[in-house]
Coordinates of C-alpha atoms in Angstrom, one line a residue:
M28 CA 46.3 -84.2 -85.5
L29 CA 48.9 -86.2 -83.5
R30 CA 49.9 -83.0 -81.6
I31 CA 46.3 -82.3 -80.7
M32 CA 45.8 -85.9 -79.5
K33 CA 48.9 -85.7 -77.3
E34 CA 47.7 -82.5 -75.8
I35 CA 44.3 -84.0 -75.0
V36 CA 45.8 -87.1 -73.4
S37 CA 48.2 -84.9 -71.4
R38 CA 45.4 -82.8 -70.0
I39 CA 43.4 -85.8 -68.9
S40 CA 46.3 -88.1 -68.0
P41 CA 45.2 -88.9 -64.4
D42 CA 41.9 -90.2 -65.8
M43 CA 43.8 -92.2 -68.4
R44 CA 45.3 -94.2 -65.5
A45 CA 42.1 -94.5 -63.5
P46 CA 39.0 -92.8 -64.9
S47 CA 37.0 -90.6 -62.5
N48 CA 33.2 -90.1 -62.5
G49 CA 33.6 -86.6 -64.0
C50 CA 33.7 -85.3 -67.5
C51 CA 37.4 -86.0 -67.9
G52 CA 36.8 -89.6 -66.8
W53 CA 34.0 -90.0 -69.4
F54 CA 36.2 -88.6 -72.1
A55 CA 39.1 -90.8 -71.2
T56 CA 36.9 -93.9 -71.4
K57 CA 35.8 -92.8 -74.9
I58 CA 39.4 -92.5 -76.0
M59 CA 40.1 -96.0 -74.6
T60 CA 37.4 -97.6 -76.8
L61 CA 39.8 -97.0 -79.7
N62 CA 41.9 -99.8 -78.2
T63 CA 39.2 -102.5 -78.6
P64 CA 40.5 -103.8 -82.0
S65 CA 44.0 -103.8 -80.7
T66 CA 43.1 -105.7 -77.6
A67 CA 41.1 -108.2 -79.7
E68 CA 44.2 -108.9 -81.8
A69 CA 46.4 -109.1 -78.7
I70 CA 44.1 -111.7 -77.1
R71 CA 44.2 -113.7 -80.3
R72 CA 48.0 -113.7 -80.4
L73 CA 48.1 -115.0 -76.8
N74 CA 46.6 -118.4 -77.9
L75 CA 45.0 -119.0 -74.5
Q76 CA 44.4 -122.6 -73.5
S77 CA 41.8 -124.1 -71.2
E78 CA 44.3 -125.5 -68.7
E79 CA 46.0 -122.1 -68.2
T80 CA 45.8 -119.3 -65.6
F81 CA 45.6 -115.9 -67.2
L82 CA 46.1 -112.5 -65.7
E83 CA 45.1 -109.2 -67.3
I84 CA 46.5 -106.0 -65.7
G85 CA 44.5 -102.8 -66.2
A86 CA 41.5 -104.8 -67.5
G87 CA 39.5 -101.6 -68.1
N88 CA 36.0 -102.0 -69.2
G89 CA 36.4 -105.6 -70.3
A90 CA 37.4 -105.5 -73.9
G91 CA 39.8 -108.4 -73.4
L92 CA 37.3 -110.3 -71.4
C93 CA 34.8 -110.0 -74.2
E94 CA 37.3 -111.5 -76.6
I95 CA 38.1 -114.4 -74.2
A96 CA 34.4 -115.2 -74.0
K97 CA 34.3 -115.8 -77.7
L98 CA 36.9 -118.6 -77.5
D99 CA 35.9 -122.2 -77.8
A100 CA 37.6 -122.8 -74.5
Y101 CA 38.8 -120.2 -72.1
P102 CA 41.4 -120.4 -69.3
K103 CA 40.4 -122.2 -66.2
R104 CA 41.2 -119.2 -64.1
I105 CA 41.0 -115.6 -65.3
L106 CA 42.2 -112.7 -63.1
C107 CA 41.4 -109.1 -63.9
V108 CA 43.3 -106.4 -61.9
E109 CA 41.8 -103.0 -62.1
I110 CA 42.5 -100.0 -59.8
S111 CA 39.6 -97.9 -61.1
E112 CA 36.3 -98.4 -59.2
R113 CA 34.4 -97.2 -62.2
F114 CA 35.9 -99.8 -64.4
R115 CA 35.5 -102.6 -61.8
L116 CA 31.8 -101.9 -61.8
E117 CA 31.7 -102.0 -65.6
L118 CA 33.6 -105.3 -65.4
Q119 CA 31.1 -106.8 -63.0
N120 CA 28.3 -105.8 -65.3
K121 CA 30.1 -107.1 -68.4
I122 CA 30.6 -110.5 -66.8
K123 CA 26.8 -110.7 -66.1
I124 CA 26.0 -109.9 -69.7
L125 CA 28.6 -112.4 -71.0
E126 CA 27.5 -115.2 -68.8
G127 CA 23.9 -114.5 -69.9
E128 CA 25.0 -115.4 -73.5
L129 CA 26.7 -118.6 -72.5
P130 CA 24.9 -122.0 -72.4
T131 CA 22.7 -122.6 -69.4
G132 CA 24.8 -123.3 -66.3
S133 CA 28.0 -122.1 -67.7
T134 CA 30.1 -119.4 -66.0
L135 CA 33.2 -117.4 -66.7
P136 CA 35.9 -118.3 -64.1
V137 CA 36.7 -114.6 -63.6
E138 CA 38.1 -112.8 -60.5
I139 CA 38.3 -109.1 -60.2
H140 CA 41.0 -107.6 -57.9
A141 CA 41.2 -104.0 -56.9
N142 CA 44.7 -103.8 -55.4
D143 CA 47.7 -102.5 -57.3
C144 CA 49.6 -105.3 -58.9
K145 CA 52.9 -104.5 -57.2
E146 CA 51.7 -107.0 -54.7
M147 CA 49.4 -109.9 -55.6
P148 CA 49.0 -112.0 -52.5
Y149 CA 46.1 -114.0 -54.1
L150 CA 48.6 -115.6 -56.5
D151 CA 51.2 -118.2 -55.5
N152 CA 54.7 -118.3 -56.9
S153 CA 54.9 -119.7 -60.4
S154 CA 51.1 -120.0 -60.8
V155 CA 50.3 -117.9 -63.9
D156 CA 50.8 -118.9 -67.5
K157 CA 50.3 -115.6 -69.3
I158 CA 50.0 -112.0 -68.3
F159 CA 48.7 -109.2 -70.5
G160 CA 48.3 -105.5 -70.4
M161 CA 47.2 -103.1 -73.1
N162 CA 48.4 -99.5 -72.7
V163 CA 49.2 -100.0 -69.0
V164 CA 53.0 -100.3 -68.7
Y165 CA 53.3 -96.5 -68.9
F166 CA 51.8 -96.1 -65.4
L167 CA 53.8 -98.8 -63.6
D168 CA 56.1 -96.9 -61.2
P169 CA 58.6 -98.0 -60.2
L170 CA 58.5 -100.4 -63.1
S171 CA 61.1 -102.7 -61.5
L172 CA 58.9 -103.6 -58.5
Y173 CA 56.0 -104.6 -60.8
L174 CA 58.3 -106.6 -63.0
Q175 CA 59.6 -108.5 -60.0
E176 CA 56.1 -109.4 -58.9
F177 CA 55.2 -110.5 -62.5
N178 CA 58.3 -112.6 -62.5
R179 CA 57.3 -114.2 -59.2
V180 CA 53.9 -115.3 -60.2
L181 CA 54.7 -116.5 -63.7
K182 CA 55.5 -120.1 -64.4
D183 CA 58.9 -121.0 -65.7
D184 CA 57.5 -121.3 -69.3
G185 CA 55.1 -118.3 -68.9
Y186 CA 55.3 -114.9 -70.4
I187 CA 54.0 -111.3 -70.1
T188 CA 52.9 -109.2 -73.0
F189 CA 52.6 -105.4 -73.0
G190 CA 50.6 -103.7 -75.8
C191 CA 51.9 -100.2 -76.3
K192 CA 51.0 -97.1 -78.4
F193 CA 53.9 -94.8 -77.7
G194 CA 53.1 -92.3 -80.5
L195 CA 50.1 -90.7 -78.7
L196 CA 51.8 -90.4 -75.3
P197 CA 52.6 -86.9 -73.8
E198 CA 56.2 -86.4 -72.8
D199 CA 55.4 -83.9 -70.0
S200 CA 53.0 -86.0 -67.8
K201 CA 53.8 -87.3 -64.4
E202 CA 51.4 -90.2 -64.9
F203 CA 53.0 -91.5 -68.1
V204 CA 56.3 -92.7 -66.6
N205 CA 57.4 -95.5 -69.0
I206 CA 57.2 -94.1 -72.5
N207 CA 60.4 -95.4 -74.0
A208 CA 60.2 -98.9 -75.5
D209 CA 64.0 -99.6 -75.2
R210 CA 64.1 -98.6 -71.6
I211 CA 61.1 -100.9 -70.8
V212 CA 62.9 -103.7 -72.6
S213 CA 66.1 -103.1 -70.6
A214 CA 64.1 -103.1 -67.3
M215 CA 62.5 -106.4 -68.2
E216 CA 65.9 -107.9 -69.1
E217 CA 67.3 -106.8 -65.8
V218 CA 64.6 -108.7 -64.0
G219 CA 65.5 -111.8 -66.0
F220 CA 63.0 -111.9 -68.9
R221 CA 64.0 -112.8 -72.4
V222 CA 62.4 -110.0 -74.3
E223 CA 61.1 -109.6 -77.9
K224 CA 59.7 -106.4 -79.4
S225 CA 57.6 -106.3 -82.5
H226 CA 55.3 -104.0 -84.4
V227 CA 51.7 -105.5 -84.7
K228 CA 49.5 -104.4 -87.6
V229 CA 45.8 -104.8 -86.9
D230 CA 43.3 -105.6 -89.7
G231 CA 46.0 -105.1 -92.3
G232 CA 47.5 -102.1 -90.7
K233 CA 45.8 -99.4 -92.7
D234 CA 44.3 -97.7 -89.6
K235 CA 47.4 -96.7 -87.7
R236 CA 45.4 -96.1 -84.5
K237 CA 44.8 -99.8 -84.2
N238 CA 48.5 -100.8 -84.6
Y239 CA 50.7 -101.3 -81.6
I240 CA 54.1 -102.3 -80.3
E241 CA 54.2 -105.7 -78.6
I242 CA 56.8 -106.2 -75.9
K243 CA 56.9 -109.8 -74.8
G244 CA 58.9 -111.1 -71.9
S245 CA 59.4 -114.8 -71.4
K246 CA 60.4 -116.1 -68.0
E247 CA 63.6 -118.2 -68.2

């Protein structure tokens, strides 16, 4: 089963990075829905606070945003970076739905940005408290440039968290560049992050598809 899943992901790998409007894009989005419980757990572990600025890279169809909307108090500024036009449209629709469920007059302080996060001119130096990306680090190439930009925008006590499911990744795809956890950790340390790696079990860990590796880099 694992071999079959790897083959499927390999065949549709361009759409796993940025889903198109075709059949492969549709199928990729369906596979991505398997990450919803993992993303929910990751958002919970971030312990987001109302005075914080939060950045999600590869925000997808808004699974993380839905979890944030459930919080008693959400960050004062929420930035979602998403290169897929298809997903940006879904995010905009998701925000409208979520705001419709909030008390009258309430809004979500969300910004959607389309540009690649190698450069984020809309963010000042040391302005972000926490950065999060589920199943996105694989596509960041060259990784060092992205990490330098994340380091630039993070506050001195801020951190970045990558959620990773390396077991399903193909090894022969040009899209999936960063598929080795130890190499990712080394690259983060070279930029200056203090890095911790842990295995997160979701809902007790029985469904292994929900479990993931958390790579957390704290800015020193």
